[in-house]
Coordinates of C-alpha atoms and ligand atoms in Angstrom, one line a residue:
M14 CA 36.2 18.2 -22.0
A15 CA 34.9 15.2 -20.2
Q16 CA 37.5 12.3 -19.9
H17 CA 36.9 9.8 -22.7
F18 CA 36.5 6.2 -21.5
Q19 CA 36.4 3.0 -23.6
N20 CA 35.1 -0.5 -23.3
Y21 CA 37.5 -3.3 -22.4
I22 CA 37.2 -6.2 -24.7
G23 CA 39.6 -9.0 -25.2
G24 CA 42.3 -7.1 -23.3
R25 CA 42.0 -4.0 -25.5
W26 CA 40.4 -0.6 -24.8
L27 CA 37.9 0.2 -27.5
D28 CA 35.1 2.5 -28.5
A29 CA 31.7 1.2 -29.4
R30 CA 31.7 0.0 -33.0
A31 CA 29.1 2.6 -34.0
G32 CA 30.9 5.3 -32.0
A33 CA 27.9 6.4 -29.9
R34 CA 28.6 7.8 -26.5
F35 CA 26.9 9.0 -23.3
E36 CA 28.1 11.4 -20.7
R37 CA 27.8 11.1 -17.0
E38 CA 27.5 14.2 -14.8
N39 CA 28.3 14.8 -11.1
P40 CA 24.9 14.7 -9.4
A41 CA 26.0 17.3 -6.8
T42 CA 27.2 19.9 -9.4
G43 CA 26.0 18.9 -12.8
E44 CA 29.6 18.9 -14.1
P45 CA 30.6 16.2 -16.5
T46 CA 32.6 13.3 -15.0
G47 CA 33.3 11.4 -18.2
S48 CA 32.1 10.2 -21.6
Y49 CA 31.5 6.5 -22.2
P50 CA 30.7 4.2 -25.1
R51 CA 27.1 3.5 -25.6
S52 CA 27.5 -0.1 -26.5
Q53 CA 25.1 -2.0 -28.8
A54 CA 24.5 -5.7 -29.4
E55 CA 27.5 -5.8 -31.8
D56 CA 29.9 -4.6 -29.0
V57 CA 28.4 -7.1 -26.6
R58 CA 29.0 -9.8 -29.3
D59 CA 32.6 -8.9 -29.4
A60 CA 32.8 -9.0 -25.6
V61 CA 31.2 -12.4 -25.4
D62 CA 33.5 -13.7 -28.2
A63 CA 36.5 -12.6 -26.1
A64 CA 35.0 -14.1 -22.9
A65 CA 34.2 -17.4 -24.7
N66 CA 37.7 -17.6 -26.2
A67 CA 39.3 -17.0 -22.9
Q68 CA 37.3 -19.6 -21.2
A69 CA 39.4 -22.7 -22.0
L70 CA 42.6 -21.2 -20.7
W71 CA 41.1 -19.6 -17.6
R72 CA 39.2 -22.6 -16.4
R73 CA 42.4 -24.6 -16.7
T74 CA 44.4 -22.0 -14.8
P75 CA 44.8 -23.5 -11.3
A76 CA 42.4 -21.9 -8.9
P77 CA 45.3 -20.8 -6.5
K78 CA 46.9 -19.0 -9.4
R79 CA 43.6 -17.3 -10.2
G80 CA 43.4 -16.3 -6.6
E81 CA 46.9 -14.8 -6.7
I82 CA 45.8 -12.5 -9.5
L83 CA 42.9 -11.4 -7.4
F84 CA 45.2 -10.9 -4.4
R85 CA 47.3 -8.5 -6.6
A86 CA 44.2 -6.7 -7.7
A87 CA 43.2 -6.2 -4.0
E88 CA 46.6 -4.7 -3.3
I89 CA 46.1 -2.3 -6.2
L90 CA 42.7 -1.3 -4.9
V91 CA 44.3 -0.6 -1.5
R92 CA 46.8 1.7 -3.1
R93 CA 44.2 3.5 -5.2
K94 CA 41.5 3.5 -2.6
E95 CA 41.5 7.3 -2.1
Q96 CA 41.3 8.2 -5.8
F97 CA 38.7 5.5 -6.5
A98 CA 36.6 6.8 -3.6
R99 CA 36.8 10.4 -4.9
D100 CA 35.8 9.3 -8.4
L101 CA 32.9 7.3 -6.9
T102 CA 31.6 10.3 -4.9
E103 CA 31.9 12.5 -8.0
E104 CA 29.9 10.2 -10.2
M105 CA 27.1 9.0 -7.9
G106 CA 27.2 11.4 -5.0
K107 CA 27.6 9.4 -1.7
V108 CA 29.7 11.1 0.9
L109 CA 33.5 10.4 0.7
K110 CA 33.6 8.4 3.9
E111 CA 31.0 6.1 2.5
A112 CA 32.7 6.0 -0.9
R113 CA 35.8 4.8 0.9
G114 CA 33.7 2.2 2.5
D115 CA 32.4 1.1 -0.9
V116 CA 35.9 0.7 -2.2
Q117 CA 36.9 -1.0 1.0
E118 CA 34.1 -3.6 0.6
A119 CA 35.5 -4.4 -2.8
I120 CA 39.0 -4.8 -1.3
D121 CA 37.6 -7.1 1.3
M122 CA 35.8 -9.2 -1.2
T123 CA 38.8 -9.4 -3.5
Y124 CA 41.0 -10.6 -0.7
Y125 CA 38.4 -13.0 0.5
M126 CA 37.9 -14.5 -3.0
A127 CA 41.6 -14.6 -3.5
G128 CA 41.7 -17.0 -0.5
E129 CA 39.0 -19.1 -2.1
G130 CA 41.6 -19.9 -4.7
R131 CA 42.9 -22.4 -2.2
R132 CA 39.6 -23.6 -0.8
Q133 CA 36.5 -24.1 -3.0
F134 CA 36.0 -27.3 -1.0
G135 CA 34.1 -30.1 -2.4
Q136 CA 33.1 -33.3 -0.5
T137 CA 34.6 -36.7 -0.3
T138 CA 32.3 -39.4 1.0
P139 CA 32.5 -43.2 1.4
S140 CA 31.0 -45.1 -1.5
E141 CA 28.4 -47.7 -0.9
L142 CA 30.4 -50.1 -2.9
P143 CA 33.9 -51.5 -2.2
D144 CA 36.9 -50.2 -4.2
K145 CA 35.0 -47.2 -5.3
F146 CA 35.8 -43.5 -4.5
A147 CA 33.2 -40.7 -4.4
M148 CA 33.7 -37.0 -4.3
S149 CA 32.2 -33.7 -5.6
V150 CA 34.2 -30.9 -7.2
R151 CA 33.2 -27.5 -8.4
A152 CA 33.2 -26.5 -12.0
P153 CA 32.9 -23.1 -13.5
V154 CA 29.6 -22.2 -15.2
G155 CA 31.3 -20.6 -18.3
V156 CA 30.8 -17.1 -19.4
V157 CA 28.8 -15.0 -16.9
G158 CA 27.1 -11.7 -17.4
C159 CA 27.3 -9.3 -14.5
I160 CA 24.8 -6.4 -14.6
T161 CA 25.3 -4.0 -11.7
P162 CA 23.7 -0.8 -10.1
W163 CA 25.1 2.6 -9.3
N164 CA 24.5 2.7 -5.6
F165 CA 27.5 0.5 -4.6
P166 CA 29.5 0.8 -7.9
T167 CA 32.7 -0.7 -6.6
A168 CA 31.4 -3.1 -4.0
I169 CA 28.6 -4.8 -5.8
P170 CA 30.5 -5.5 -9.1
S171 CA 33.2 -7.1 -6.9
W172 CA 30.6 -9.3 -5.2
K173 CA 29.9 -10.8 -8.6
I174 CA 33.2 -10.6 -10.6
M175 CA 35.6 -11.9 -7.9
P176 CA 33.7 -15.1 -7.1
A177 CA 33.0 -15.6 -10.8
L178 CA 36.7 -15.3 -11.6
V179 CA 38.2 -17.3 -8.8
T180 CA 35.9 -20.2 -9.7
G181 CA 37.1 -20.1 -13.4
N182 CA 34.4 -18.2 -15.2
T183 CA 35.0 -15.5 -17.7
V184 CA 33.0 -12.3 -17.4
V185 CA 31.1 -9.8 -19.4
F186 CA 30.4 -6.8 -17.1
K187 CA 27.8 -4.1 -17.8
P188 CA 27.8 -1.5 -15.1
S189 CA 25.1 1.2 -14.5
Q190 CA 25.5 4.2 -16.8
Y191 CA 25.2 6.3 -13.6
A192 CA 28.5 5.0 -12.1
P193 CA 30.7 4.0 -15.0
K194 CA 34.0 5.3 -13.7
S195 CA 34.0 3.0 -10.7
A196 CA 33.6 0.1 -13.1
Y197 CA 36.5 1.3 -15.2
N198 CA 38.6 1.7 -12.1
L199 CA 37.8 -1.9 -10.9
V200 CA 38.5 -3.4 -14.3
A201 CA 41.7 -1.4 -14.8
A202 CA 42.9 -2.8 -11.4
L203 CA 42.2 -6.3 -12.6
E204 CA 44.1 -5.7 -15.9
E205 CA 47.1 -4.2 -14.0
A206 CA 47.1 -7.2 -11.7
G207 CA 47.7 -9.4 -14.7
L208 CA 44.3 -10.9 -15.5
P209 CA 44.7 -12.5 -19.0
A210 CA 43.0 -10.8 -22.0
G211 CA 39.3 -11.7 -22.4
V212 CA 38.8 -13.0 -18.9
V213 CA 36.9 -9.8 -17.9
N214 CA 35.3 -7.7 -20.5
L215 CA 33.6 -4.4 -19.7
V216 CA 30.9 -2.9 -21.9
F217 CA 29.4 0.4 -21.0
G218 CA 25.8 1.3 -22.0
E219 CA 22.2 1.1 -21.2
G220 CA 20.3 -1.9 -19.8
A221 CA 17.8 -2.1 -22.7
E222 CA 20.7 -2.2 -25.2
A223 CA 23.9 -3.6 -23.9
G224 CA 22.3 -5.3 -20.9
A225 CA 19.7 -7.0 -23.0
A226 CA 22.2 -8.2 -25.5
I227 CA 24.3 -9.9 -22.8
I228 CA 21.2 -11.7 -21.5
D229 CA 20.2 -12.8 -25.1
D230 CA 23.6 -14.2 -26.1
P231 CA 23.3 -18.0 -25.9
R232 CA 27.0 -18.3 -25.0
V233 CA 26.4 -16.4 -21.7
S234 CA 25.6 -19.2 -19.3
L235 CA 24.5 -17.2 -16.2
I236 CA 23.2 -13.8 -15.4
S237 CA 23.9 -12.1 -12.1
F238 CA 21.9 -8.9 -11.7
T239 CA 21.5 -6.3 -8.9
G240 CA 18.9 -3.6 -9.4
S241 CA 15.3 -2.8 -9.3
N242 CA 12.5 -5.3 -9.0
A243 CA 10.9 -4.1 -12.2
V244 CA 14.1 -4.8 -14.2
G245 CA 14.9 -7.9 -12.3
R246 CA 11.6 -9.5 -13.0
Q247 CA 11.9 -8.7 -16.7
I248 CA 15.4 -10.3 -16.7
A249 CA 14.0 -13.4 -14.9
I250 CA 11.3 -13.8 -17.6
Q251 CA 13.8 -13.4 -20.4
C252 CA 16.2 -15.9 -18.7
A253 CA 13.4 -18.4 -18.1
E254 CA 12.6 -18.4 -21.8
L255 CA 16.3 -19.0 -22.6
G256 CA 16.7 -21.6 -19.9
K257 CA 19.4 -19.5 -18.4
P258 CA 20.1 -19.4 -14.6
V259 CA 19.9 -16.0 -13.1
S260 CA 20.8 -14.6 -9.7
L261 CA 18.7 -11.6 -8.7
E262 CA 19.4 -9.1 -5.9
M263 CA 16.6 -6.5 -5.8
G264 CA 14.8 -4.2 -3.5
G265 CA 14.1 -3.8 0.1
K266 CA 11.7 -2.2 2.5
N267 CA 13.8 -2.7 5.6
A268 CA 12.7 -2.0 9.1
I269 CA 14.4 -1.1 12.3
T270 CA 12.3 -2.1 15.4
V271 CA 12.8 -0.1 18.6
L272 CA 11.3 -1.8 21.6
D273 CA 10.4 0.0 24.9
D274 CA 13.5 -1.4 26.6
A275 CA 15.9 -0.3 23.9
D276 CA 18.9 2.0 24.4
L277 CA 17.3 5.0 22.7
G278 CA 20.5 6.9 21.9
L279 CA 21.9 3.8 20.2
A280 CA 18.7 3.2 18.3
L281 CA 18.7 6.8 17.1
D282 CA 22.3 6.6 15.9
G283 CA 21.4 3.4 14.0
A284 CA 18.2 4.9 12.5
I285 CA 19.9 8.0 11.2
W286 CA 22.8 6.0 9.7
S287 CA 20.5 3.4 8.2
A288 CA 17.8 5.8 6.9
F289 CA 20.0 8.5 5.5
G290 CA 23.4 6.9 4.8
T291 CA 24.1 6.8 1.0
T292 CA 21.2 9.3 0.9
G293 CA 18.8 6.4 1.6
Q294 CA 19.9 4.7 -1.7
R295 CA 20.9 1.4 -0.3
C296 CA 18.8 -1.7 -0.8
T297 CA 19.5 -2.2 2.9
A298 CA 18.3 1.3 3.9
A299 CA 15.9 1.6 6.9
S300 CA 12.9 3.1 5.2
R301 CA 10.6 2.0 8.1
I302 CA 11.1 2.4 11.8
I303 CA 8.7 0.4 13.9
V304 CA 8.6 1.8 17.4
Q305 CA 6.9 0.5 20.5
D306 CA 4.3 2.7 22.2
G307 CA 6.2 3.4 25.4
V308 CA 9.1 5.1 23.5
Y309 CA 7.4 6.2 20.3
D310 CA 6.9 9.9 21.2
A311 CA 10.4 10.4 22.6
F312 CA 12.0 8.5 19.8
A313 CA 10.1 10.4 17.1
A314 CA 10.8 13.8 18.6
Q315 CA 14.6 13.1 18.7
L316 CA 14.7 11.5 15.3
V317 CA 13.0 14.5 13.7
E318 CA 15.3 16.8 15.6
R319 CA 18.4 15.0 14.5
T320 CA 17.2 14.6 10.9
K321 CA 16.7 18.4 10.6
R322 CA 20.3 18.9 11.6
L323 CA 21.7 16.8 8.8
R324 CA 23.7 18.8 6.3
L325 CA 23.1 18.3 2.7
G326 CA 25.9 19.0 0.3
N327 CA 28.6 17.8 -2.1
G328 CA 29.9 14.4 -0.8
L329 CA 33.5 15.6 -1.2
D330 CA 32.9 18.3 1.5
D331 CA 33.8 16.9 4.9
A332 CA 31.0 18.8 6.5
T333 CA 28.3 17.0 4.4
D334 CA 26.2 14.4 6.1
V335 CA 23.9 13.6 3.1
G336 CA 24.9 13.9 -0.6
P337 CA 22.6 14.2 -3.6
V338 CA 20.4 11.5 -5.1
V339 CA 21.8 10.0 -8.2
N340 CA 19.8 11.7 -11.0
A341 CA 16.7 13.7 -11.9
D342 CA 14.4 10.7 -12.3
Q343 CA 15.2 9.5 -8.8
L344 CA 14.6 13.0 -7.5
R345 CA 11.2 13.2 -9.1
K346 CA 10.3 9.7 -7.9
I347 CA 11.2 10.6 -4.3
E348 CA 9.3 13.8 -4.6
S349 CA 6.2 12.0 -5.9
Y350 CA 6.1 9.9 -2.7
M351 CA 5.5 13.1 -0.7
A352 CA 2.0 13.4 -2.1
V353 CA 1.4 9.7 -1.7
G354 CA 2.4 9.9 2.0
A355 CA 0.1 12.9 2.6
S356 CA -2.9 11.4 0.8
D357 CA -2.4 8.1 2.8
G358 CA -2.7 10.2 5.9
A359 CA 0.9 10.0 7.3
T360 CA 2.3 13.1 9.0
L361 CA 5.2 14.8 7.3
A362 CA 7.5 15.8 10.2
C363 CA 10.5 17.2 8.4
G364 CA 11.9 17.4 4.9
G365 CA 9.5 16.5 2.1
V366 CA 11.0 18.9 -0.5
V367 CA 13.7 19.2 -3.1
A368 CA 16.5 21.2 -1.4
R369 CA 17.3 24.6 -2.9
G370 CA 19.8 27.4 -2.2
D371 CA 23.3 27.2 -0.8
G372 CA 24.6 25.9 -4.1
L373 CA 22.3 22.9 -4.0
D374 CA 20.3 24.0 -7.1
R375 CA 22.9 22.6 -9.4
G376 CA 22.5 19.1 -8.1
Y377 CA 19.8 16.6 -7.2
F378 CA 19.2 17.2 -3.5
F379 CA 16.2 16.1 -1.4
Q380 CA 15.7 17.2 2.2
P381 CA 16.0 14.2 4.6
T382 CA 12.4 13.3 5.3
V383 CA 10.6 11.7 8.2
F384 CA 6.9 10.6 8.1
L385 CA 5.2 10.0 11.5
D386 CA 2.2 7.9 12.2
A387 CA 2.5 5.8 9.1
K388 CA 0.3 2.7 9.0
P389 CA 1.8 -0.6 7.8
A390 CA -0.3 -0.8 4.7
M391 CA 0.4 2.7 3.4
R392 CA 2.3 2.9 0.2
I393 CA 5.2 4.8 1.8
A394 CA 5.5 1.8 4.2
Q395 CA 5.3 -0.8 1.5
E396 CA 7.1 0.5 -1.6
E397 CA 10.8 1.0 -2.0
I398 CA 11.4 4.8 -2.4
F399 CA 15.2 4.6 -2.6
G400 CA 15.9 8.0 -1.2
P401 CA 16.3 9.9 2.1
V402 CA 12.8 9.1 3.4
T403 CA 11.8 7.0 6.4
A404 CA 8.4 6.3 8.0
L405 CA 7.7 5.7 11.7
I406 CA 5.1 3.1 12.6
R407 CA 3.7 2.7 16.1
V408 CA 3.2 -0.8 17.5
G409 CA 2.1 -2.2 20.9
S410 CA 4.2 -5.3 21.2
L411 CA 7.1 -7.3 19.9
D412 CA 4.7 -9.7 18.1
E413 CA 3.0 -6.8 16.3
A414 CA 6.4 -5.4 15.4
I415 CA 7.4 -8.8 13.8
D416 CA 4.1 -9.0 11.9
V417 CA 4.6 -5.4 10.6
N418 CA 8.2 -6.1 9.7
N419 CA 7.2 -9.2 7.7
G420 CA 4.2 -7.6 6.1
V421 CA 5.9 -6.2 3.0
P422 CA 6.8 -7.8 -0.3
Y423 CA 10.5 -7.7 0.4
G424 CA 12.9 -9.5 2.8
L425 CA 16.3 -8.1 2.7
S426 CA 17.4 -6.6 6.0
S427 CA 16.0 -5.8 9.4
S428 CA 17.1 -4.8 12.8
I429 CA 15.9 -4.8 16.4
Y430 CA 16.9 -2.7 19.3
T431 CA 16.2 -4.3 22.7
G432 CA 17.9 -4.9 26.0
D433 CA 16.2 -8.3 26.4
V434 CA 18.1 -11.2 25.0
N435 CA 15.0 -13.4 24.8
K436 CA 13.2 -10.8 22.7
A437 CA 16.2 -10.4 20.5
F438 CA 16.4 -14.1 19.8
R439 CA 12.7 -14.4 19.2
A440 CA 12.9 -11.6 16.6
V441 CA 15.9 -13.1 14.9
E442 CA 14.1 -16.3 14.5
R443 CA 10.8 -14.9 13.4
I444 CA 11.7 -12.0 11.2
D445 CA 11.8 -13.2 7.6
T446 CA 14.7 -11.4 6.1
G447 CA 18.1 -12.5 4.7
L448 CA 19.9 -10.2 7.1
V449 CA 19.0 -9.5 10.7
Y450 CA 20.8 -7.1 13.1
V451 CA 20.5 -6.9 16.8
N452 CA 21.3 -3.5 18.4
A453 CA 22.7 -2.2 15.1
G454 CA 21.0 -0.6 12.1
T455 CA 19.9 -2.4 8.9
I456 CA 23.2 -1.7 7.0
G457 CA 26.7 -3.0 7.5
A458 CA 26.8 -6.4 6.0
E459 CA 30.3 -8.0 5.8
V460 CA 31.6 -9.8 2.8
H461 CA 32.3 -13.2 4.3
L462 CA 28.6 -13.9 5.2
P463 CA 25.9 -14.5 2.6
F464 CA 24.2 -11.3 1.4
G465 CA 20.7 -11.3 0.0
G466 CA 17.0 -11.5 0.9
T467 CA 13.9 -13.5 1.0
R468 CA 10.6 -13.1 -0.9
G469 CA 10.5 -10.2 -3.5
T470 CA 14.1 -9.2 -2.8
G471 CA 15.7 -12.1 -4.7
N472 CA 15.2 -15.5 -6.2
G473 CA 16.8 -17.7 -3.6
H474 CA 20.4 -16.9 -4.3
R475 CA 22.9 -15.2 -2.0
E476 CA 25.9 -13.2 -2.8
A477 CA 29.2 -12.9 -0.8
G478 CA 30.7 -15.5 1.5
T479 CA 30.9 -19.1 0.3
A480 CA 27.3 -18.7 -0.8
A481 CA 28.5 -16.9 -3.8
L482 CA 30.4 -20.0 -4.9
E483 CA 27.1 -21.8 -5.3
T484 CA 25.9 -19.2 -7.8
F485 CA 29.1 -19.3 -9.9
T486 CA 29.8 -23.0 -10.0
E487 CA 28.2 -26.2 -11.0
W488 CA 28.7 -29.3 -8.8
K489 CA 30.3 -32.3 -10.5
S490 CA 30.0 -35.6 -8.6
V491 CA 32.8 -37.9 -9.5
Y492 CA 32.9 -41.7 -8.9
I493 CA 36.1 -43.7 -9.4
D494 CA 35.7 -47.4 -9.5
Y495 CA 39.0 -49.2 -9.0
S496 CA 37.5 -52.7 -8.5
G497 CA 38.2 -53.7 -12.1
R498 CA 34.8 -55.2 -12.5
L499 CA 31.2 -54.1 -13.1
Q500 CA 29.8 -52.9 -9.8
K501 CA 26.1 -51.8 -9.8
A502 CA 24.9 -49.2 -7.3
Q503 CA 21.4 -49.9 -5.9
I504 CA 21.1 -53.3 -7.5
D505 CA 20.9 -56.5 -5.4
D506 CA 22.7 -59.5 -6.8
Ligands
UN1_23 C1 23.1 -2.2 -0.8 O1 22.4 -1.8 0.1 O2 22.8 -2.0 -2.0 O3 25.3 -3.8 4.3 C2 24.4 -2.9 -0.5 C3 25.5 -2.7 3.6 C4 26.6 -2.7 2.6 C5 26.1 -3.2 1.3 C6 24.8 -2.6 0.9 N1 27.7 -3.4 3.1 O4 24.7 -1.8 3.7

């Protein structure tokens, strides 16, 4: 029997009112990992009621006290890290080492935002008038809706929930139905840390049902979403009609550039890690590798050789390099890009097929795939595949590499390998992505700097770091006139 999980609404663990449920299975084995409420609008209404009711108390709780609760939650996450990581691997497939990293990222974010309880700095400025004081302070937005994906199911919710909480918002949280246990674990840690009832509410379910109901509720003041561009755009349209601010974090078509003067061994390590880590299911994954002429052949040969050696398997097995993809739909989508690559004229150098045998048939495994001789405009070099697939593109110069890098609809992450500091800085300046790495792959963002992308990746917001505070707070400018008379700003008299 699959373990039976419940929503968390107003401090109580509850089934969906109508009693509907869905089951999640382990993508490596097909075994059930849990049964969850399939929430509908009525359940979301209960969750928003609870969040709205908890607002007054929570926003008046001093921010350092809010931070202390987060600090305790971080300590609990540290203690449970191993179990949470295993749960995470079992429900979405990434290898255990990376699952530990996912939980660690949530720990880092929770400690970081706990510290923000004592910062959240505003500004004080001189007034243009005598006997008048001017300052700005942050105010919470209200009830925020957090809708999160399955690929970083502990880290990404923490990027939203922790800054939202420490700044005094209450939360309705709808995680992906493909990684619900990690959401449960995170919320249970917050409950155990002493978060008052109603401050965080968890509703499991589908985007089109529970997610849509969160967006629609007029009492939800802000939506923070991470996921696909197709869904993100739909949410943006819905929020525009409702006049509701929305922070979107969507796809990527990230590139590693390898110049002739690069340390090739280092670049290969970075390419393997960035293309195939998390089975390529990161928004920061390197799905393009732009290689300069002089080293293209050597780099391509070694990359293919190393890719062929990657071991597919259950992420709980220490010998596994690459776990399954998350579900059957993703497997089909990835597979469909093989024909696209072939008809575009790219050369399939390795992989390209659903993996079979050795116990892999029970799960959703795709052989790590490298396309050679891709052209920048090909669909495999333009569209986010979100799987263990990367495409090599040959260029003649740094300038061409930068143009190719920028020539996609996304702008999340990029990386350049070079031994020349001038070229490195030129690339950093001219590559139009929210994250740029020098002599490192496209993944590995840390929680205290802004995370997010330009162009089609987002809508101008950033997560993490102090940038997250901008999303989850409103500025309030405060003027205190202690002159005892009418003073008029901007008026001559
Ligand atoms: C994602 O790719 O969806 O920088 C998030 C990284 C991780 C976060 C990735 N720290 O790759």
